[in-house]
Coordinates of N, CA, C and O in Angstrom, one line a residue:
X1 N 54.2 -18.1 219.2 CA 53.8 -16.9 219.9 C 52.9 -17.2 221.0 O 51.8 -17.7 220.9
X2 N 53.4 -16.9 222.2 CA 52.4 -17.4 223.1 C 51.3 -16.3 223.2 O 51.5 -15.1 222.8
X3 N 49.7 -16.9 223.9 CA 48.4 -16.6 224.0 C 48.1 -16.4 225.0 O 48.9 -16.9 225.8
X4 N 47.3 -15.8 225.4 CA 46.6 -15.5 226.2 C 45.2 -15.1 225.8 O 44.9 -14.2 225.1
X5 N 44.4 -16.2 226.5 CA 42.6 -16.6 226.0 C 41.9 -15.5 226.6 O 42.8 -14.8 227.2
X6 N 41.0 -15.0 226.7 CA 39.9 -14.2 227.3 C 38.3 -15.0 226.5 O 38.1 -14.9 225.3
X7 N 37.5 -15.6 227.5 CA 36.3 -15.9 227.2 C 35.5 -16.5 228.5 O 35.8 -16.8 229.6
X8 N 34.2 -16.3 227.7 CA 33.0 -16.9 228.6 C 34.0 -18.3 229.3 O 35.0 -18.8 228.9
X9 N 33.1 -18.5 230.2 CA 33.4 -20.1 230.7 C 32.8 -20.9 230.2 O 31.7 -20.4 230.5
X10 N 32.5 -21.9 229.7 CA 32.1 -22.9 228.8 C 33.0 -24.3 228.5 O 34.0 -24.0 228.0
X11 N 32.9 -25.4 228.7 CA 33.6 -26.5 228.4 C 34.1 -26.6 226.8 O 35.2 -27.0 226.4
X12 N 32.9 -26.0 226.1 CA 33.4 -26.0 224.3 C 34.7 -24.8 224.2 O 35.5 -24.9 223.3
X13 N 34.7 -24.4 224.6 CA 35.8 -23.0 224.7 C 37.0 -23.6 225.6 O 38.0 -23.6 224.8
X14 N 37.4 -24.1 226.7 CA 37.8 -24.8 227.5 C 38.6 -25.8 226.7 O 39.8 -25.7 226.7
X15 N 37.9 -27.0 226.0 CA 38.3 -28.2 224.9 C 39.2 -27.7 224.1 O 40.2 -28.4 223.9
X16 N 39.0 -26.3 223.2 CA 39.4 -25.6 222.0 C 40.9 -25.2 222.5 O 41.9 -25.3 221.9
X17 N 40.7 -24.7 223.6 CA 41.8 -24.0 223.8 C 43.0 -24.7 224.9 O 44.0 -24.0 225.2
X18 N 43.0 -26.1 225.4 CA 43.3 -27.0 225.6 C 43.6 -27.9 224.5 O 44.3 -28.8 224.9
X19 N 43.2 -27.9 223.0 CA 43.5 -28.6 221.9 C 44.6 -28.1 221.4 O 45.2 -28.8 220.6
X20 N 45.1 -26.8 221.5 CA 45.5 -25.7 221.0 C 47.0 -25.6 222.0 O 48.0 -25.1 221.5
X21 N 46.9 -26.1 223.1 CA 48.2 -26.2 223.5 C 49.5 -27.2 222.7 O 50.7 -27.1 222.9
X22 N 49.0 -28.2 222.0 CA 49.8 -29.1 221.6 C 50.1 -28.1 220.3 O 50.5 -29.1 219.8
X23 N 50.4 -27.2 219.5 CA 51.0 -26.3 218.9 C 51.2 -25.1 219.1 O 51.7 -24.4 218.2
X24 N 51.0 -24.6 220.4 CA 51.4 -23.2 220.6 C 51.9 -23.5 222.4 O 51.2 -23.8 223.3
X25 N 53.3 -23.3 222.4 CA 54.2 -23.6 223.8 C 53.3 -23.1 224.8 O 52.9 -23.9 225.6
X26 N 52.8 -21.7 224.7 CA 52.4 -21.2 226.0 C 50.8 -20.5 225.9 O 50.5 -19.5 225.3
X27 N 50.3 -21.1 226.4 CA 48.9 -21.0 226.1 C 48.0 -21.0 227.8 O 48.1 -21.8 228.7
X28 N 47.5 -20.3 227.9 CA 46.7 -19.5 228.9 C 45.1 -18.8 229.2 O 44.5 -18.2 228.3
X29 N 44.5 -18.9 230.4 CA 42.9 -18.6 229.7 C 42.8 -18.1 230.9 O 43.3 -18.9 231.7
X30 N 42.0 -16.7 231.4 CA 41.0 -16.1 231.9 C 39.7 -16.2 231.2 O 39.5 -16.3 230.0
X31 N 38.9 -16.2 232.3 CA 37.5 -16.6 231.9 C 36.8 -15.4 232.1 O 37.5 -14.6 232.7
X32 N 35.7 -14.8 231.8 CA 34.8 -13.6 231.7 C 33.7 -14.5 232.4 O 33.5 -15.7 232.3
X33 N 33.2 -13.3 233.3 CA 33.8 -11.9 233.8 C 35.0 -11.7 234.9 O 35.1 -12.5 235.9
X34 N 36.0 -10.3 234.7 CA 36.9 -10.5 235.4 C 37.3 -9.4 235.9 O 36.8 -8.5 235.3
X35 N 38.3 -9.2 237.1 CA 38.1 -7.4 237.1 C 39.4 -6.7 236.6 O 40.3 -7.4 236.0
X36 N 39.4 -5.4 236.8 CA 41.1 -5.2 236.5 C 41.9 -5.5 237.3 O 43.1 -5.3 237.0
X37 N 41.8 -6.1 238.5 CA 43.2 -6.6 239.5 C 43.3 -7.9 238.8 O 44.2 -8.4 238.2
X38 N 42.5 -8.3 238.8 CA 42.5 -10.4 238.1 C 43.0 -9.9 237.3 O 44.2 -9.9 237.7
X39 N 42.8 -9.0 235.5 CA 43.3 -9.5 234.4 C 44.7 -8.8 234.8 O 45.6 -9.4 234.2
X40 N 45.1 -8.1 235.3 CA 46.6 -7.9 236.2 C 47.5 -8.8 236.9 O 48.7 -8.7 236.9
X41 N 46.9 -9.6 237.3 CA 47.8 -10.8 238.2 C 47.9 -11.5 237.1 O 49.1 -11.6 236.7
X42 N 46.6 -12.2 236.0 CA 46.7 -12.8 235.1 C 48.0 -12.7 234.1 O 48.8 -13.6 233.8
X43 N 48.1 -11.5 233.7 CA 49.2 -11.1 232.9 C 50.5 -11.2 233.2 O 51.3 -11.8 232.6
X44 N 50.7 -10.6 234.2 CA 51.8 -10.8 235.2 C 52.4 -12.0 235.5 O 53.6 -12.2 235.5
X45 N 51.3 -13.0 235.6 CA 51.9 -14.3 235.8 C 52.2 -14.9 234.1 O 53.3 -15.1 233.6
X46 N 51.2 -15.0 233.6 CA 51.6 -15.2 231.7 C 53.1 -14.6 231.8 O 54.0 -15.5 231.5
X47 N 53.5 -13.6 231.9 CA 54.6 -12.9 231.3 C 55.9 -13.7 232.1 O 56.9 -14.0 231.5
X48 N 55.9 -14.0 233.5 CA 56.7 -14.8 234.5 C 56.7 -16.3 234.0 O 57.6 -17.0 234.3
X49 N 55.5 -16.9 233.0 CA 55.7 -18.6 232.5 C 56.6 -17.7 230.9 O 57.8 -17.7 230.5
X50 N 55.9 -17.2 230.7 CA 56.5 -17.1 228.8 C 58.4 -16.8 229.5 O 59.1 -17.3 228.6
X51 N 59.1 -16.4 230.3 CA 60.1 -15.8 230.7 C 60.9 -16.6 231.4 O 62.1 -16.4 231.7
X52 N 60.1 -17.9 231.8 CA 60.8 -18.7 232.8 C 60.6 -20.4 232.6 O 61.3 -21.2 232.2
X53 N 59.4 -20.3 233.1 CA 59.0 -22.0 233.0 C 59.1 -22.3 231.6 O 60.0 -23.0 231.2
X54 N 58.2 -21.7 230.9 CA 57.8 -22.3 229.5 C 59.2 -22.3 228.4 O 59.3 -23.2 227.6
X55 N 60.0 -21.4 228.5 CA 60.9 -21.3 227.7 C 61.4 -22.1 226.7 O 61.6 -21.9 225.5
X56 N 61.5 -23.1 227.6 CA 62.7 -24.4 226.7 C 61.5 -24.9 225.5 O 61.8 -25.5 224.5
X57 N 60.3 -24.5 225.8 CA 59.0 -25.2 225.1 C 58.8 -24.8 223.8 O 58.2 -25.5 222.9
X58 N 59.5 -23.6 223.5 CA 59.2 -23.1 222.2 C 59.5 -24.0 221.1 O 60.4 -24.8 221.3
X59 N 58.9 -23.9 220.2 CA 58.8 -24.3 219.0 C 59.5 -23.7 217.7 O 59.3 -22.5 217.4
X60 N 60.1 -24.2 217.3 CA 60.9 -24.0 216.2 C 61.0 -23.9 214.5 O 62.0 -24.5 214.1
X61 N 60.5 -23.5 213.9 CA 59.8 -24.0 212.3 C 61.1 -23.7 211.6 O 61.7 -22.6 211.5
X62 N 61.4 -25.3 210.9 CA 62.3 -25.5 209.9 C 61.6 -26.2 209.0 O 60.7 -27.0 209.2
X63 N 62.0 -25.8 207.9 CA 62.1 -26.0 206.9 C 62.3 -28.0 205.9 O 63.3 -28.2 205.2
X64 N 61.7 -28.5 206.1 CA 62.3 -30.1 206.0 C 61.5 -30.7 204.8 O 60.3 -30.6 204.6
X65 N 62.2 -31.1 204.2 CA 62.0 -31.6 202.7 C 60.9 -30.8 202.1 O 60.2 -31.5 201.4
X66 N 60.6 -29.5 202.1 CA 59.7 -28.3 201.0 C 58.5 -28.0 201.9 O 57.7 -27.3 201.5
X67 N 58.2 -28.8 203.7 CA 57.1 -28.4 204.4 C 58.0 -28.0 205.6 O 59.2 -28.3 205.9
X68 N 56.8 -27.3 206.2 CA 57.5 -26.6 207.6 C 56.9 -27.7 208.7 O 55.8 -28.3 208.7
X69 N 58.3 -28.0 209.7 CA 57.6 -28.6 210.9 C 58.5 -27.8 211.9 O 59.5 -27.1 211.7
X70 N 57.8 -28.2 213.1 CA 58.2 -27.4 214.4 C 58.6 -28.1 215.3 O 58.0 -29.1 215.7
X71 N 60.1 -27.6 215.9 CA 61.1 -29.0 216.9 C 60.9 -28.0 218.0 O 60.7 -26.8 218.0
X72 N 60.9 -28.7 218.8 CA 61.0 -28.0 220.4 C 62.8 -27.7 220.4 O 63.7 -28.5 220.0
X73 N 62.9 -26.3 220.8 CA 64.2 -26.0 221.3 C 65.1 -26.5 221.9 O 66.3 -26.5 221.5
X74 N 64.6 -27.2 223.5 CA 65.2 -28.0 224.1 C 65.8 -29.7 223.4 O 66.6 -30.6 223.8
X75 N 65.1 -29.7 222.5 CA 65.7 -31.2 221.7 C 66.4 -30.9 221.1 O 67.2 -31.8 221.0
X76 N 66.9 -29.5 220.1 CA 67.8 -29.6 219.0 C 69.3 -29.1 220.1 O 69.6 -28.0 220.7
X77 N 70.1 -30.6 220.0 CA 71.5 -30.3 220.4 C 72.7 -29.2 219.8 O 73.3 -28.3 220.5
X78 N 72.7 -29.5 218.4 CA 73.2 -28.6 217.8 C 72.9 -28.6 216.3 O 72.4 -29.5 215.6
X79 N 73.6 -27.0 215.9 CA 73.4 -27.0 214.2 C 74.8 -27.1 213.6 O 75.6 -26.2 214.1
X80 N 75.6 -28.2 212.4 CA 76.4 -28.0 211.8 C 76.5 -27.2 210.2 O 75.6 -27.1 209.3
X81 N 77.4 -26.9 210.1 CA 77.2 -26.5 208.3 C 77.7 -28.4 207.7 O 78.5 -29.1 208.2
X82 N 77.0 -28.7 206.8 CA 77.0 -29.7 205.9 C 78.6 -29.9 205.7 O 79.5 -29.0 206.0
X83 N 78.8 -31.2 205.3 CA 80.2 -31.1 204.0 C 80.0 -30.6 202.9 O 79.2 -31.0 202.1
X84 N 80.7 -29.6 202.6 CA 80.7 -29.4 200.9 C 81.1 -30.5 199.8 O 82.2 -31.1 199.7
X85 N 80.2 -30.5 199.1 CA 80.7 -31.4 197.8 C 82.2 -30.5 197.3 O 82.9 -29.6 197.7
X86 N 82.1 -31.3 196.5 CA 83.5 -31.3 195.3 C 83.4 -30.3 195.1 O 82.2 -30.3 194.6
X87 N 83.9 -29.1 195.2 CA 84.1 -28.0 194.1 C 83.0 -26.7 195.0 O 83.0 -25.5 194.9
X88 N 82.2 -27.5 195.8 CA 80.4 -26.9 195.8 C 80.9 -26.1 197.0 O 81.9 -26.3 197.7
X89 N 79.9 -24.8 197.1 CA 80.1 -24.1 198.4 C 78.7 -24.9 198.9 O 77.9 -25.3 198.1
X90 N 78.7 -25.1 200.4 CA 77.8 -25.4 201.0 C 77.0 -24.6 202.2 O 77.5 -24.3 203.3
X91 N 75.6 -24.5 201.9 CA 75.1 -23.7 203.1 C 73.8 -24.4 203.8 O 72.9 -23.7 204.4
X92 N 73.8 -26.0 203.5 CA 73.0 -26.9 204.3 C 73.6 -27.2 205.5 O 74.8 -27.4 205.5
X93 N 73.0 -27.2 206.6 CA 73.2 -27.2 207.5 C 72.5 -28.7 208.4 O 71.4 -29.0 208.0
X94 N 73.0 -29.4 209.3 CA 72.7 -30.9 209.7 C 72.1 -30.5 211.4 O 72.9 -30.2 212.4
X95 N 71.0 -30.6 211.4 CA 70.4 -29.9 212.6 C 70.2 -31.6 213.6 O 69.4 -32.4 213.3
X96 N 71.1 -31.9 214.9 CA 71.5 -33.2 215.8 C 70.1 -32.8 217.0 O 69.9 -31.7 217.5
X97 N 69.6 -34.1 217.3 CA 68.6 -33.7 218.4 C 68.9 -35.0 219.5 O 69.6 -36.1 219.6
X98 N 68.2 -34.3 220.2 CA 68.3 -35.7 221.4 C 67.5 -36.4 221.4 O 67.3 -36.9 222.5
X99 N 66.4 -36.9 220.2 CA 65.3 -37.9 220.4 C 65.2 -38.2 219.3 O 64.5 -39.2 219.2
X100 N 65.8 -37.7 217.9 CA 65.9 -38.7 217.1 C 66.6 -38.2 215.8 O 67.0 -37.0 215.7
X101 N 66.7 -39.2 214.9 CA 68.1 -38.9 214.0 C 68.2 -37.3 213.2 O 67.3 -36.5 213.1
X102 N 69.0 -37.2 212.9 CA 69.4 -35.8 212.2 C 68.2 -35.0 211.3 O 67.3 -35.8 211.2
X103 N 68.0 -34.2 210.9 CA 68.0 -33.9 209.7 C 68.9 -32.8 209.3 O 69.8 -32.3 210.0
X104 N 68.7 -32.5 207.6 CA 69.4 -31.6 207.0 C 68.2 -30.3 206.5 O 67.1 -30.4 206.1
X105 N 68.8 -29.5 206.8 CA 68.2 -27.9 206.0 C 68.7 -27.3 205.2 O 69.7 -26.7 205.6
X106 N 68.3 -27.3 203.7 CA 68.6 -27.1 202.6 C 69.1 -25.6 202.3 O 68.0 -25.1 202.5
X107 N 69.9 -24.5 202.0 CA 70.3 -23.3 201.9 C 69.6 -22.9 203.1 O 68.5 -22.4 203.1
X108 N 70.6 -23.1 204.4 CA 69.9 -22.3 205.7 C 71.3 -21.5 206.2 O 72.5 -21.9 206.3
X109 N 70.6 -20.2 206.6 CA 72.0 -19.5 207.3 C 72.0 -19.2 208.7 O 71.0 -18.9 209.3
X110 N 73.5 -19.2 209.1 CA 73.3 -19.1 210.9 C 72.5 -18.1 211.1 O 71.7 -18.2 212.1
X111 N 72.6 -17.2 210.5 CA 71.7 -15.8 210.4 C 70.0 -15.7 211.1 O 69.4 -14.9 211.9
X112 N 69.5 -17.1 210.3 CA 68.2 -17.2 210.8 C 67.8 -17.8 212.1 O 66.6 -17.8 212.5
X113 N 69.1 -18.4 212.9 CA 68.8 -18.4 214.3 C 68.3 -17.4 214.8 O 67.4 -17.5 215.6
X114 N 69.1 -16.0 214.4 CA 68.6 -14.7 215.3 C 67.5 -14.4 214.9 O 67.1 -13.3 215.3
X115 N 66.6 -15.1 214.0 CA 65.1 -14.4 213.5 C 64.3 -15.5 214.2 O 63.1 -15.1 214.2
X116 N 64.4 -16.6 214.7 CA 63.5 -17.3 215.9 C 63.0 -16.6 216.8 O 62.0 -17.0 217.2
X117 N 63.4 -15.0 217.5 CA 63.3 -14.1 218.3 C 63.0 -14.9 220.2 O 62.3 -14.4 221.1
X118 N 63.6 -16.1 220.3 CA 63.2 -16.3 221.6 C 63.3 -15.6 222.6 O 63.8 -14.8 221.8
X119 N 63.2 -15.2 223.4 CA 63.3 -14.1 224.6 C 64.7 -14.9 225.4 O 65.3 -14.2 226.2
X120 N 65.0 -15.8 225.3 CA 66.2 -16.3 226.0 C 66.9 -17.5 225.1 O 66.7 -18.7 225.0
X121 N 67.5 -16.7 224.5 CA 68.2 -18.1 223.0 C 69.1 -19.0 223.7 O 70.1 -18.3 224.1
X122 N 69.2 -19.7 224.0 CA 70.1 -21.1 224.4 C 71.5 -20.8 223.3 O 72.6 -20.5 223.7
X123 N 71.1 -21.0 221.7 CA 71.8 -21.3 221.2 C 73.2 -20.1 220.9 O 72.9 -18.9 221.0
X124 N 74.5 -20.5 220.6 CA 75.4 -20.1 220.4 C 76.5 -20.3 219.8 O 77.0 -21.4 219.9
X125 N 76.9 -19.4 219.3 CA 77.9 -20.0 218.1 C 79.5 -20.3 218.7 O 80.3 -19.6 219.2
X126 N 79.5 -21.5 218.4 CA 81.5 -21.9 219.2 C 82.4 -21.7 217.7 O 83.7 -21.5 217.7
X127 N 81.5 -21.9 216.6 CA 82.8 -22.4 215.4 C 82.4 -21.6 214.4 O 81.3 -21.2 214.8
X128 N 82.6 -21.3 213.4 CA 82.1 -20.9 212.5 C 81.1 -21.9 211.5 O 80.5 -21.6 210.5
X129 N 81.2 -23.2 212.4 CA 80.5 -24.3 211.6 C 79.8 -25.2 212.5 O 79.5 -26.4 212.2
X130 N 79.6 -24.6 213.6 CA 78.7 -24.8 215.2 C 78.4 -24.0 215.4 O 79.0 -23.0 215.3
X131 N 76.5 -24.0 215.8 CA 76.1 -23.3 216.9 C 75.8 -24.5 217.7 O 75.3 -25.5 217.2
X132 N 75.9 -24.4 219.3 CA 75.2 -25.3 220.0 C 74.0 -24.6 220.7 O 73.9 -23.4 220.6
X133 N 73.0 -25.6 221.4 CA 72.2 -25.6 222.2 C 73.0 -25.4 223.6 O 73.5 -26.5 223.8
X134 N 73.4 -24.4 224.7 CA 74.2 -24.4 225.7 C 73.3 -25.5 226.9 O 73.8 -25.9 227.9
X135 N 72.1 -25.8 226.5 CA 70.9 -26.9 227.8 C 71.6 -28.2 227.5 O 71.6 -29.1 228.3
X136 N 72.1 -28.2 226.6 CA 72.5 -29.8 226.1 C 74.2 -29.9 225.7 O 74.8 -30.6 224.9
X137 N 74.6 -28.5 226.6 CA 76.2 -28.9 226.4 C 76.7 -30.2 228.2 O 76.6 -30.1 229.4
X138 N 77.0 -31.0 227.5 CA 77.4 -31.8 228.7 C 78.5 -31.7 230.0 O 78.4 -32.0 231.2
X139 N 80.0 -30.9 229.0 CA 80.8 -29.9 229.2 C 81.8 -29.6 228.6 O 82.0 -30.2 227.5
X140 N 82.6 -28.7 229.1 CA 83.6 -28.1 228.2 C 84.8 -28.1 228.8 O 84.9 -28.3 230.0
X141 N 86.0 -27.8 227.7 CA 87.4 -26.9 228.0 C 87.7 -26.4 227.2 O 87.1 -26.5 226.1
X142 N 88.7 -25.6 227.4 CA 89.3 -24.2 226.3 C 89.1 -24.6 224.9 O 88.8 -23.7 224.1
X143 N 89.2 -25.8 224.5 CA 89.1 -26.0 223.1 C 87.8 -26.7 223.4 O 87.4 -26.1 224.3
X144 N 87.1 -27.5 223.2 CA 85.5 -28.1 222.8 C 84.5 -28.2 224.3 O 84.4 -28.2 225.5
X145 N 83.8 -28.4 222.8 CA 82.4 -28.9 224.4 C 81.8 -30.0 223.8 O 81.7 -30.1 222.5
X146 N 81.5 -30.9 224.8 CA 80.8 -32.1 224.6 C 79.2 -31.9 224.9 O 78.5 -31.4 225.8
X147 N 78.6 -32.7 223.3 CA 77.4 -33.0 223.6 C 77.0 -34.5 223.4 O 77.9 -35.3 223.6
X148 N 76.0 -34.9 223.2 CA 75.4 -36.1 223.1 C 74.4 -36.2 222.3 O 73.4 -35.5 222.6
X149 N 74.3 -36.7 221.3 CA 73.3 -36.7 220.4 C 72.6 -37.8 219.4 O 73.3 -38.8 219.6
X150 N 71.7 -38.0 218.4 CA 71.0 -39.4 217.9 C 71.9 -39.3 216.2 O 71.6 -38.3 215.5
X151 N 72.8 -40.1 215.8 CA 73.7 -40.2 214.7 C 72.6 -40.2 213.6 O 71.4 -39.9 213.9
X152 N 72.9 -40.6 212.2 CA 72.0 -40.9 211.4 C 71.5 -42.2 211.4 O 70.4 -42.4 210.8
X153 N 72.1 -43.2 211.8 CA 71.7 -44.4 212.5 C 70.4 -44.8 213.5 O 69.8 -45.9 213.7
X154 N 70.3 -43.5 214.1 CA 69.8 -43.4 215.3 C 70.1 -43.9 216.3 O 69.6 -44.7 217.1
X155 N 71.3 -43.2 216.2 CA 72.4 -44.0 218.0 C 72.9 -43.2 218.5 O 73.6 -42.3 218.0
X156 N 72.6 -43.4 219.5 CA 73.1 -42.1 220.3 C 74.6 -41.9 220.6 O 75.0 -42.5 221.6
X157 N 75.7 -40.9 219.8 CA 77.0 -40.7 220.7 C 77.0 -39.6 221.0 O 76.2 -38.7 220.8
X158 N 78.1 -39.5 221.5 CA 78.7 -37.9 222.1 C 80.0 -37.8 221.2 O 80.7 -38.7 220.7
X159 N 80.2 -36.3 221.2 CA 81.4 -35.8 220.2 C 81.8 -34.5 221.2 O 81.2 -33.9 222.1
X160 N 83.2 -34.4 220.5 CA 83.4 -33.4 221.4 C 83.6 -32.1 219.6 O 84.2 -32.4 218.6
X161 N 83.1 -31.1 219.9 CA 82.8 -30.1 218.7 C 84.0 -29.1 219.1 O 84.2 -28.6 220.3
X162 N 84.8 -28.9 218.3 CA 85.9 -27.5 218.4 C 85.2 -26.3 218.8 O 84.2 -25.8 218.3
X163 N 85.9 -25.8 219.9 CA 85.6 -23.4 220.0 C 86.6 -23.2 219.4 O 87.7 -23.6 219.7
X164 N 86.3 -22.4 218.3 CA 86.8 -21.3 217.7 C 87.6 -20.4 218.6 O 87.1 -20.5 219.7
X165 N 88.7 -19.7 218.6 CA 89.5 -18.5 219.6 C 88.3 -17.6 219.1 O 87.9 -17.3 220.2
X166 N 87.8 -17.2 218.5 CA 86.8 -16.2 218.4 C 85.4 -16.5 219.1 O 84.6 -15.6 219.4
X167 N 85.3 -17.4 219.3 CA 83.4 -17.6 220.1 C 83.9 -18.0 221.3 O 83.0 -18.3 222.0
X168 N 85.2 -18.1 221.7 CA 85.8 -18.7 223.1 C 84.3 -18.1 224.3 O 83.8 -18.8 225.2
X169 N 84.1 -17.0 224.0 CA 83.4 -15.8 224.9 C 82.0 -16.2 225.2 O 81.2 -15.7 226.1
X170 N 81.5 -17.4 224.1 CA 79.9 -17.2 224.1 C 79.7 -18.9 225.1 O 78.7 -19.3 225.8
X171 N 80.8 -19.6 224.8 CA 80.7 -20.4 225.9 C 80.2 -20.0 227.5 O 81.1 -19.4 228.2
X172 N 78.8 -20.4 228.3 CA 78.6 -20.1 229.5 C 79.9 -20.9 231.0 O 79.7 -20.6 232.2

């Protein structure tokens, strides 16, 4: 959730909220005292980074081995559904990044992409067993799009992922 600070000016206040950037994407400070045209431009511009610049910055909280950690958006290339075992319905899903190897999320549904609430979602569904990141599609045709990404090895290839005739539309 991005912030926006309001306080005295002070270096201890300053330090804190400067510490505070390395876990919250968009983080911001007016200092006291200020008038109503300043906390107006202030806002204004906050609302133009949260909408524009900062975007790709957001943070992401999944779920990884029973603790929550937070991926920057712009690194997760794409989300697959797992193989199903033998017999098993499967709803683990293998989340591909551009900086380092895979992981898996244990009973996750495409569903909860749309509860991330980004203000501008990148991601989009091509397959019923793809969603990509569209920042890190390399390119496309009628049937796939190419991305690039870190294997379980930690090596980087590219694959080309099937479009569904049904998500043909969400390709940009």
């Amino acid at each position: 959730i991005p912030v926006l600070f309001t306080s005295d000016y002070n270096a201890e206040n300053l330090r804190a909220i400067e510490d505070l950037k390395d876990s919250i994407p968009v983080v911001d400070t007016l200092s006291k005292p200020f008038s109503e045209e300043k906390f107006k431009k202030r806002v204004l511009k906050f609302r133009e980074d949260i909408l524009t610049k900062r975007i790709a910055e957001l943070k992401i909280p999944l779920k990884v081995d029973g603790r929550h950690e937070h991926f920057s958006s712009r690194d997760i290339v794409c989300i697959c559904t797992a193989e199903k075992g033998e017999g098993a319905e499967s709803n683990n899903k293998i989340v591909f990044f551009t900086n380092h190897k895979p992981i898996t999320l244990c009973d996750f549904s495409f569903k909860k992409i749309a509860e991330w609430n980004l203000p501008s979602n990148p991601f989009r569904q091509i397959h019923k067993s793809y969603f990509v990141n569209t920042e890190n599609i390399l390119g496309h045709d009628r049937e796939h799009v190419e991305v690039e990404f870190f294997d379980e090895k930690n090596s980087k290839v590219r694959k080309k992922l099937p479009i569904s005739d049904n998500y043909k539309r969400n390709i940009p």
